[in-house]
Amino acid sequence: MKKITTWSTLIWLCIFMLHSCSPSIAESTPRFPYSVIRPESLSVLTENELYETKYFTQILDHFNYHPESYQTFQQRYLINDKYWDGSQKKAPIFVYTGNEGDIEWFAQNTGFMFETAPKFKALLVFTEHRFYGKSIPFGGDKKVAYSNSSTLGYLSSTQALADYASLIIDLKKNLTAEDSPVIVLGGSYGGMLAAWFRLKYPHVAIGALASSSPILNFDDIVSPYSFNNIITEDFKSVSENCYKVIKGSWSEIENTAQQKGGLESLRNSFKICKNYIDVNSLKGWLNTAFVYTAMTDYPTPSNFLNHLPAHPVKQMCNAIDDPMAGNNTFAKLYGAANIYYNYTGNATCFNLNDNSDPHDLGGWQWQACTEMILLTEGNNEESIFPASQWNYTDRASNCNTDYGVEPRRHWITTEFGGHDIKMVLKRFGSNIIFFNGLRDPWSGGGVLKSISKSLIAIVAKEGAHHVDLRFSTKDDPEWLKDVRKKEIKIISNWLTKYYHDLSQLAM
Amino acid sequence: MKKITTWSTLIWLCIFMLHSCSPSIAESTPRFPYSVIRPESLSVLTENELYETKYFTQILDHFNYHPESYQTFQQRYLINDKYWDGSQKKAPIFVYTGNEGDIEWFAQNTGFMFETAPKFKALLVFTEHRFYGKSIPFGGDKKVAYSNSSTLGYLSSTQALADYASLIIDLKKNLTAEDSPVIVLGGSYGGMLAAWFRLKYPHVAIGALASSSPILNFDDIVSPYSFNNIITEDFKSVSENCYKVIKGSWSEIENTAQQKGGLESLRNSFKICKNYIDVNSLKGWLNTAFVYTAMTDYPTPSNFLNHLPAHPVKQMCNAIDDPMAGNNTFAKLYGAANIYYNYTGNATCFNLNDNSDPHDLGGWQWQACTEMILLTEGNNEESIFPASQWNYTDRASNCNTDYGVEPRRHWITTEFGGHDIKMVLKRFGSNIIFFNGLRDPWSGGGVLKSISKSLIAIVAKEGAHHVDLRFSTKDDPEWLKDVRKKEIKIISNWLTKYYHDLSQLAM
């Protein structure tokens, strides 16, 4: 597979959810100059107590009946029954609908489930998405599974949803827990899956908490500029100067690079390791820092994508606005990048040629080339990034080069809807919470207004990417505590109604 | 592909919906001893005025991204815009979700749409199901498409539903009719598809009329005896003697066949043509007559499966109870069979080896071997047919022999639900009418009680298989007129609410 080399094409590949997104050009051995991501310290349980690992024999292709469709693979799921009140009590089951990566990582970053399980006496299950982590079709051999479009062809959102339905139904049957209500939860792409799961499989899940799920970021439903507009606002809201410095830096970098010795000068300014540098990679590296810091602009220190301090956007702007840095744009930018890439202070240089993928997120590139045509790349004149238009043709052409596939541009809205969602779901469907934090660039594609009494939007002005699902900390602000309280109350109501209906029907 | 030869296995293949279901053993050239089925005379339009034929370029596999998935085929649809008030007026679109056969046949037997279109100023569309009629993948070459499980593998209900969604969205776009509300309608398997379509694609259809759709005839939701119990009751309700004669006949036929010259004697009794006879085929031939007559026990003369008089079950029983037939069971049975197979009186003999398939229904055998595991074969001690148990192992074994596939026994309920439907849909979903006629054996698997204010069951005690969707006649009984009035009123309400919501949102 050919690697992506230009800056603009790089962004769409790495931008979605949780990628290790430093530019990567196939050359020399990858290193880990900045700290390897580790699970956040767990406030409730030790890591070993969090869950047991199990496997489910999953069918390769739910929707067709070719001989190959009948192949199976081992799908991993994590389970914790420590708090569960059991099937006889019809105690609930909370299922995390896994995203595009190693499910352990998501589980370890979804403290909300561990912390609410005791209250609900809930069984916890985390299902891994096919083609990620240890849930690899074709005998578990990732090299085979990822070798070409004939094998990767089975990596799709509809297959993943059907996997979850099959697994949950089987699990409930095995536990004689058919009457235990299931709530699905997920963040980011996992949140999209949770919302869609409730809509498509209401007979399996009675409700969904879809956190930071940009289900409207497709087709022409929302503006392709919304994503970067929000990042722009994030920085602007902290400091107008900070925004201006970043906005002005791109041409300065470009100009410097074109001068003789310019690249070496940039290398020195940004402490880039000696193995590789080019201007697009450098710009991509900086872009990643701004995008992901905006996404994870949490009010407390975190270690989700990288180790970060509380309010990291503010910290970045502090570095940029620091009078000590004088008028040197690159020194300012370096200070900002250092917040994202080197908060622990361990890095000696930064590797622009880092292919590491500690959370096994590589399959997203395929998903972004087939169905996940999320529109995020537009930059208007005000953008903190250089102005650019969203260009479908570029995407299609790159995907054709990389995989020989053509994106199905309109498939997600054909299958899951999204257009006129208020109209469509006003009198259809129930029991979904759409949480969005407005500092999260993905909130531009989220459901920000309640649709009906039971399709409820919760919006946190100060919130970032699925902050509600994270482990609580003693320093959590009131608004975050309130969000979680609201969510718990709504889920309680769903369960109360469920048990009420069940008792009524039994009469 | 091996042909099915035993009686018990024959039934499950031919019993669903609309098969030309005389036993077929590959031997000698098929003939048409009884009248070829012709479309009913049309009360509103001449045949040529009914619709135009168009084609849509459909994708082969919506859910995967293999190179082969991207293949396309021409999907046929029929369209009638004579009554449509146009996209500017946001006039509605009624879409028939095609069943397992030639779409023209279904269109010609769905007078309800043609007759209500003027009132609603609706556009009419009839979409053909993949692998049937003229909608054949693999270059339209049926021999290739049906050659083995690698090609037939793409024949599934989920693919068909996604076809309909894709076609409707594209059609609306081409007509600039994005705001025109779509109602889906269907009968039998087409009714199941209509109900499922509303549940899975609420963003494409605002409501569904699902007529005689046995969506609960899967897994252990309803009894596998319900189907034949209803047929038993149909005959019993007309005449206890009629029921007893039929019930007693099976052993008499068996005994006769075992005697020397017995088969020849049976041939004479039933006017079986000389090319072929065996006792299982004969029993299957009789069984078919009783099953299909019960299904189409309409209150007026009809020509859907065969030419039939009004109230054909009663007519059959009249033949059986006829004192002129004396005590000769076979003469009585022959008289009854003659109602179903030879109402026009043209047949000189009946061919047990008839492979004709005038409505192109052959693909159902594949569907019954993969996902459509409808439980209809049980016969208890009271049954009009010999007592027998529903046996999944037999089905699986036959399907393995015929196609080398294993049925996915629980897939339909995994994908579409069905268990505890009252509980699941009480607070989810809206705008579906489930019509059932209680004389129809498929009503045993239907939704017979309303689930919520907008998931409404309409039950007609005297009704048969999707009688509501047929062209009206001057002799229609009051209850049938009432059913249609109710349906029209409910659909009107959906549309009123839709236009109301649309105007509210525009404000």
mmCIF file of N, CA and C in Angstrom, chain A residues 227-315:
data_model
loop_
_atom_site.group_PDB
_atom_site.id
_atom_site.type_symbol
_atom_site.label_atom_id
_atom_site.label_comp_id
_atom_site.label_asym_id
_atom_site.label_seq_id
_atom_site.Cartn_x
_atom_site.Cartn_y
_atom_site.Cartn_z
ATOM 1 N N PHE A 227 -15.625 21.673 11.418
ATOM 2 C CA PHE A 227 -14.590 21.031 12.232
ATOM 3 C C PHE A 227 -13.460 22.013 12.567
ATOM 4 N N ASN A 228 -12.884 22.594 11.535
ATOM 5 C CA ASN A 228 -11.762 23.502 11.775
ATOM 6 C C ASN A 228 -12.190 24.861 12.332
ATOM 7 N N ASN A 229 -13.439 25.237 12.042
ATOM 8 C CA ASN A 229 -13.958 26.455 12.678
ATOM 9 C C ASN A 229 -13.968 26.332 14.195
ATOM 10 N N ILE A 230 -14.322 25.153 14.670
ATOM 11 C CA ILE A 230 -14.387 24.956 16.119
ATOM 12 C C ILE A 230 -12.983 24.999 16.727
ATOM 13 N N ILE A 231 -12.044 24.372 16.053
ATOM 14 C CA ILE A 231 -10.652 24.446 16.545
ATOM 15 C C ILE A 231 -10.191 25.901 16.575
ATOM 16 N N THR A 232 -10.514 26.607 15.505
ATOM 17 C CA THR A 232 -10.172 28.029 15.442
ATOM 18 C C THR A 232 -10.734 28.774 16.648
ATOM 19 N N GLU A 233 -12.011 28.532 16.917
ATOM 20 C CA GLU A 233 -12.666 29.210 18.039
ATOM 21 C C GLU A 233 -12.050 28.805 19.370
ATOM 22 N N ASP A 234 -11.687 27.535 19.487
ATOM 23 C CA ASP A 234 -11.061 27.059 20.734
ATOM 24 C C ASP A 234 -9.836 27.913 21.076
ATOM 25 N N PHE A 235 -9.007 28.111 20.083
ATOM 26 C CA PHE A 235 -7.766 28.869 20.330
ATOM 27 C C PHE A 235 -8.059 30.363 20.485
ATOM 28 N N LYS A 236 -8.944 30.851 19.604
ATOM 29 C CA LYS A 236 -9.308 32.273 19.665
ATOM 30 C C LYS A 236 -9.894 32.635 21.023
ATOM 31 N N SER A 237 -10.721 31.737 21.540
ATOM 32 C CA SER A 237 -11.413 32.040 22.799
ATOM 33 C C SER A 237 -10.419 32.182 23.948
ATOM 34 N N VAL A 238 -9.267 31.536 23.835
ATOM 35 C CA VAL A 238 -8.245 31.653 24.876
ATOM 36 C C VAL A 238 -7.440 32.930 24.667
ATOM 37 N N SER A 239 -7.068 33.162 23.416
ATOM 38 C CA SER A 239 -6.224 34.342 23.154
ATOM 39 C C SER A 239 -6.212 34.653 21.660
ATOM 40 N N GLU A 240 -6.603 35.864 21.341
ATOM 41 C CA GLU A 240 -6.613 36.302 19.939
ATOM 42 C C GLU A 240 -5.191 36.236 19.362
ATOM 43 N N ASN A 241 -4.216 36.616 20.195
ATOM 44 C CA ASN A 241 -2.823 36.594 19.732
ATOM 45 C C ASN A 241 -2.371 35.176 19.388
ATOM 46 N N CYS A 242 -2.730 34.237 20.255
ATOM 47 C CA CYS A 242 -2.381 32.828 20.048
ATOM 48 C C CYS A 242 -2.885 32.355 18.681
ATOM 49 N N TYR A 243 -4.164 32.639 18.423
ATOM 50 C CA TYR A 243 -4.782 32.282 17.136
ATOM 51 C C TYR A 243 -4.000 32.904 15.976
ATOM 52 N N LYS A 244 -3.663 34.197 16.117
ATOM 53 C CA LYS A 244 -2.987 34.891 15.014
ATOM 54 C C LYS A 244 -1.601 34.321 14.755
ATOM 55 N N VAL A 245 -0.897 34.008 15.837
ATOM 56 C CA VAL A 245 0.454 33.447 15.672
ATOM 57 C C VAL A 245 0.384 32.120 14.917
ATOM 58 N N ILE A 246 -0.545 31.255 15.336
ATOM 59 C CA ILE A 246 -0.654 29.947 14.661
ATOM 60 C C ILE A 246 -1.074 30.158 13.213
ATOM 61 N N LYS A 247 -2.083 30.963 13.006
ATOM 62 C CA LYS A 247 -2.577 31.221 11.645
ATOM 63 C C LYS A 247 -1.465 31.744 10.738
ATOM 64 N N GLY A 248 -0.645 32.626 11.285
ATOM 65 C CA GLY A 248 0.419 33.206 10.471
ATOM 66 C C GLY A 248 1.605 32.281 10.258
ATOM 67 N N SER A 249 1.691 31.248 11.058
ATOM 68 C CA SER A 249 2.910 30.432 11.037
ATOM 69 C C SER A 249 3.064 29.582 9.789
ATOM 70 N N TRP A 250 1.948 29.195 9.176
ATOM 71 C CA TRP A 250 2.032 28.231 8.063
ATOM 72 C C TRP A 250 2.813 28.780 6.885
ATOM 73 N N SER A 251 2.576 30.051 6.572
ATOM 74 C CA SER A 251 3.313 30.619 5.433
ATOM 75 C C SER A 251 4.772 30.866 5.822
ATOM 76 N N GLU A 252 4.967 31.189 7.096
ATOM 77 C CA GLU A 252 6.341 31.392 7.560
ATOM 78 C C GLU A 252 7.153 30.096 7.449
ATOM 79 N N ILE A 253 6.519 28.996 7.820
ATOM 80 C CA ILE A 253 7.185 27.684 7.693
ATOM 81 C C ILE A 253 7.485 27.397 6.228
ATOM 82 N N GLU A 254 6.504 27.624 5.406
ATOM 83 C CA GLU A 254 6.645 27.371 3.964
ATOM 84 C C GLU A 254 7.784 28.212 3.388
ATOM 85 N N ASN A 255 7.786 29.481 3.738
ATOM 86 C CA ASN A 255 8.846 30.380 3.235
ATOM 87 C C ASN A 255 10.221 29.940 3.702
ATOM 88 N N THR A 256 10.309 29.616 4.963
ATOM 89 C CA THR A 256 11.597 29.175 5.503
ATOM 90 C C THR A 256 12.092 27.936 4.765
ATOM 91 N N ALA A 257 11.168 26.996 4.554
ATOM 92 C CA ALA A 257 11.551 25.725 3.919
ATOM 93 C C ALA A 257 12.103 25.942 2.527
ATOM 94 N N GLN A 258 11.600 26.996 1.861
ATOM 95 C CA GLN A 258 12.049 27.228 0.482
ATOM 96 C C GLN A 258 13.419 27.888 0.404
ATOM 97 N N GLN A 259 13.856 28.429 1.542
ATOM 98 C CA GLN A 259 15.183 29.049 1.539
ATOM 99 C C GLN A 259 16.265 27.991 1.664
ATOM 100 N N LYS A 260 17.443 28.372 1.244
ATOM 101 C CA LYS A 260 18.581 27.463 1.367
ATOM 102 C C LYS A 260 18.849 27.195 2.849
ATOM 103 N N GLY A 261 18.974 25.932 3.213
ATOM 104 C CA GLY A 261 19.197 25.585 4.619
ATOM 105 C C GLY A 261 17.966 25.741 5.479
ATOM 106 N N GLY A 262 16.852 26.030 4.830
ATOM 107 C CA GLY A 262 15.623 26.287 5.574
ATOM 108 C C GLY A 262 15.147 25.080 6.356
ATOM 109 N N LEU A 263 15.194 23.917 5.722
ATOM 110 C CA LEU A 263 14.710 22.708 6.389
ATOM 111 C C LEU A 263 15.540 22.411 7.639
ATOM 112 N N GLU A 264 16.858 22.630 7.511
ATOM 113 C CA GLU A 264 17.721 22.392 8.676
ATOM 114 C C GLU A 264 17.397 23.368 9.797
ATOM 115 N N SER A 265 17.101 24.579 9.384
ATOM 116 C CA SER A 265 16.721 25.576 10.368
ATOM 117 C C SER A 265 15.424 25.165 11.070
ATOM 118 N N LEU A 266 14.465 24.657 10.285
ATOM 119 C CA LEU A 266 13.197 24.185 10.872
ATOM 120 C C LEU A 266 13.446 22.992 11.797
ATOM 121 N N ARG A 267 14.345 22.108 11.353
ATOM 122 C CA ARG A 267 14.686 20.946 12.182
ATOM 123 C C ARG A 267 15.174 21.393 13.562
ATOM 124 N N ASN A 268 16.030 22.387 13.536
ATOM 125 C CA ASN A 268 16.554 22.894 14.804
ATOM 126 C C ASN A 268 15.461 23.550 15.648
ATOM 127 N N SER A 269 14.649 24.345 14.985
ATOM 128 C CA SER A 269 13.602 25.056 15.723
ATOM 129 C C SER A 269 12.647 24.096 16.427
ATOM 130 N N PHE A 270 12.335 22.981 15.748
ATOM 131 C CA PHE A 270 11.300 22.077 16.291
ATOM 132 C C PHE A 270 11.876 20.784 16.868
ATOM 133 N N LYS A 271 13.227 20.742 16.981
ATOM 134 C CA LYS A 271 13.888 19.543 17.505
ATOM 135 C C LYS A 271 13.414 18.261 16.795
ATOM 136 N N ILE A 272 13.415 18.327 15.484
ATOM 137 C CA ILE A 272 13.036 17.161 14.678
ATOM 138 C C ILE A 272 14.229 16.219 14.591
ATOM 139 N N CYS A 273 13.997 14.935 14.767
ATOM 140 C CA CYS A 273 15.093 13.960 14.717
ATOM 141 C C CYS A 273 15.710 13.953 13.324
ATOM 142 N N LYS A 274 16.898 13.408 13.279
ATOM 143 C CA LYS A 274 17.669 13.544 12.037
ATOM 144 C C LYS A 274 17.240 12.579 10.942
ATOM 145 N N ASN A 275 16.427 11.582 11.288
ATOM 146 C CA ASN A 275 16.125 10.575 10.269
ATOM 147 C C ASN A 275 15.270 11.106 9.126
ATOM 148 N N TYR A 276 14.439 12.120 9.383
ATOM 149 C CA TYR A 276 13.557 12.558 8.318
ATOM 150 C C TYR A 276 13.007 13.952 8.571
ATOM 151 N N ILE A 277 12.907 14.736 7.522
ATOM 152 C CA ILE A 277 12.127 15.983 7.586
ATOM 153 C C ILE A 277 11.659 16.359 6.183
ATOM 154 N N ASP A 278 10.439 16.812 6.081
ATOM 155 C CA ASP A 278 10.003 17.567 4.909
ATOM 156 C C ASP A 278 8.930 18.515 5.394
ATOM 157 N N VAL A 279 8.647 19.518 4.603
ATOM 158 C CA VAL A 279 7.798 20.594 5.116
ATOM 159 C C VAL A 279 6.359 20.147 5.375
ATOM 160 N N ASN A 280 5.849 19.278 4.498
ATOM 161 C CA ASN A 280 4.472 18.816 4.705
ATOM 162 C C ASN A 280 4.344 17.976 5.970
ATOM 163 N N SER A 281 5.346 17.147 6.196
ATOM 164 C CA SER A 281 5.317 16.334 7.411
ATOM 165 C C SER A 281 5.359 17.222 8.647
ATOM 166 N N LEU A 282 6.172 18.234 8.579
ATOM 167 C CA LEU A 282 6.271 19.138 9.720
ATOM 168 C C LEU A 282 4.942 19.851 9.972
ATOM 169 N N LYS A 283 4.340 20.312 8.898
ATOM 170 C CA LYS A 283 3.054 20.990 9.048
ATOM 171 C C LYS A 283 1.990 20.014 9.570
ATOM 172 N N GLY A 284 2.041 18.813 9.073
ATOM 173 C CA GLY A 284 1.101 17.795 9.556
ATOM 174 C C GLY A 284 1.302 17.507 11.037
ATOM 175 N N TRP A 285 2.566 17.486 11.424
ATOM 176 C CA TRP A 285 2.906 17.216 12.831
ATOM 177 C C TRP A 285 2.352 18.314 13.750
ATOM 178 N N LEU A 286 2.469 19.544 13.302
ATOM 179 C CA LEU A 286 1.921 20.661 14.077
ATOM 180 C C LEU A 286 0.388 20.648 14.060
ATOM 181 N N ASN A 287 -0.150 20.421 12.887
ATOM 182 C CA ASN A 287 -1.603 20.354 12.753
ATOM 183 C C ASN A 287 -2.190 19.319 13.712
ATOM 184 N N THR A 288 -1.573 18.145 13.731
ATOM 185 C CA THR A 288 -2.028 17.075 14.630
ATOM 186 C C THR A 288 -2.062 17.559 16.074
ATOM 187 N N ALA A 289 -1.022 18.252 16.465
ATOM 188 C CA ALA A 289 -0.957 18.732 17.848
ATOM 189 C C ALA A 289 -2.137 19.659 18.157
ATOM 190 N N PHE A 290 -2.437 20.566 17.239
ATOM 191 C CA PHE A 290 -3.543 21.508 17.480
ATOM 192 C C PHE A 290 -4.901 20.793 17.470
ATOM 193 N N VAL A 291 -5.065 19.911 16.497
ATOM 194 C CA VAL A 291 -6.356 19.216 16.365
ATOM 195 C C VAL A 291 -6.623 18.344 17.589
ATOM 196 N N TYR A 292 -5.644 17.535 17.938
ATOM 197 C CA TYR A 292 -5.872 16.598 19.039
ATOM 198 C C TYR A 292 -5.910 17.284 20.397
ATOM 199 N N THR A 293 -5.207 18.378 20.516
ATOM 200 C CA THR A 293 -5.288 19.119 21.773
ATOM 201 C C THR A 293 -6.676 19.748 21.906
ATOM 202 N N ALA A 294 -7.208 20.232 20.791
ATOM 203 C CA ALA A 294 -8.576 20.768 20.832
ATOM 204 C C ALA A 294 -9.564 19.655 21.178
ATOM 205 N N MET A 295 -9.399 18.496 20.562
ATOM 206 C CA MET A 295 -10.309 17.362 20.827
ATOM 207 C C MET A 295 -10.281 16.958 22.299
ATOM 208 N N THR A 296 -9.074 16.949 22.852
ATOM 209 C CA THR A 296 -8.936 16.452 24.230
ATOM 210 C C THR A 296 -8.646 17.604 25.196
ATOM 211 N N ASP A 297 -9.316 18.705 24.953
ATOM 212 C CA ASP A 297 -9.126 19.878 25.804
ATOM 213 C C ASP A 297 -9.921 19.700 27.101
ATOM 214 N N TYR A 298 -9.482 18.727 27.877
ATOM 215 C CA TYR A 298 -10.202 18.353 29.097
ATOM 216 C C TYR A 298 -9.861 19.296 30.253
ATOM 217 N N PRO A 299 -10.751 19.380 31.235
ATOM 218 C CA PRO A 299 -10.520 20.300 32.359
ATOM 219 C C PRO A 299 -9.576 19.747 33.422
ATOM 220 N N THR A 300 -9.152 18.517 33.226
ATOM 221 C CA THR A 300 -8.213 17.909 34.190
ATOM 222 C C THR A 300 -7.103 17.221 33.395
ATOM 223 N N PRO A 301 -5.975 16.954 34.035
ATOM 224 C CA PRO A 301 -4.898 16.262 33.315
ATOM 225 C C PRO A 301 -5.396 14.925 32.776
ATOM 226 N N SER A 302 -4.896 14.528 31.619
ATOM 227 C CA SER A 302 -5.388 13.281 31.011
ATOM 228 C C SER A 302 -4.275 12.577 30.266
ATOM 229 N N ASN A 303 -4.531 11.331 29.969
ATOM 230 C CA ASN A 303 -3.608 10.581 29.132
ATOM 231 C C ASN A 303 -4.404 9.687 28.213
ATOM 232 N N PHE A 304 -5.103 10.321 27.302
ATOM 233 C CA PHE A 304 -5.894 9.537 26.352
ATOM 234 C C PHE A 304 -5.106 9.375 25.053
ATOM 235 N N LEU A 305 -4.934 10.463 24.329
ATOM 236 C CA LEU A 305 -4.102 10.398 23.126
ATOM 237 C C LEU A 305 -2.634 10.562 23.494
ATOM 238 N N ASN A 306 -2.378 11.493 24.341
ATOM 239 C CA ASN A 306 -1.033 11.749 24.883
ATOM 240 C C ASN A 306 -1.219 12.257 26.311
ATOM 241 N N HIS A 307 -0.144 12.255 27.059
ATOM 242 C CA HIS A 307 -0.172 12.916 28.372
ATOM 243 C C HIS A 307 -0.411 14.405 28.167
ATOM 244 N N LEU A 308 -1.397 14.932 28.841
ATOM 245 C CA LEU A 308 -1.690 16.358 28.686
ATOM 246 C C LEU A 308 -2.063 16.969 30.033
ATOM 247 N N PRO A 309 -1.770 18.234 30.181
ATOM 248 C CA PRO A 309 -2.201 18.923 31.398
ATOM 249 C C PRO A 309 -3.683 19.280 31.299
ATOM 250 N N ALA A 310 -4.266 19.773 32.375
ATOM 251 C CA ALA A 310 -5.627 20.295 32.312
ATOM 252 C C ALA A 310 -5.647 21.485 31.349
ATOM 253 N N HIS A 311 -6.794 21.662 30.684
ATOM 254 C CA HIS A 311 -6.969 22.784 29.745
ATOM 255 C C HIS A 311 -5.763 22.944 28.817
ATOM 256 N N PRO A 312 -5.439 21.953 28.045
ATOM 257 C CA PRO A 312 -4.201 22.016 27.251
ATOM 258 C C PRO A 312 -4.193 23.098 26.166
ATOM 259 N N VAL A 313 -5.370 23.467 25.642
ATOM 260 C CA VAL A 313 -5.379 24.548 24.638
ATOM 261 C C VAL A 313 -4.873 25.830 25.299
ATOM 262 N N LYS A 314 -5.358 26.055 26.497
ATOM 263 C CA LYS A 314 -4.907 27.230 27.238
ATOM 264 C C LYS A 314 -3.400 27.160 27.475
ATOM 265 N N GLN A 315 -2.939 25.986 27.816
ATOM 266 C CA GLN A 315 -1.502 25.808 28.046
ATOM 267 C C GLN A 315 -0.701 26.087 26.785
#
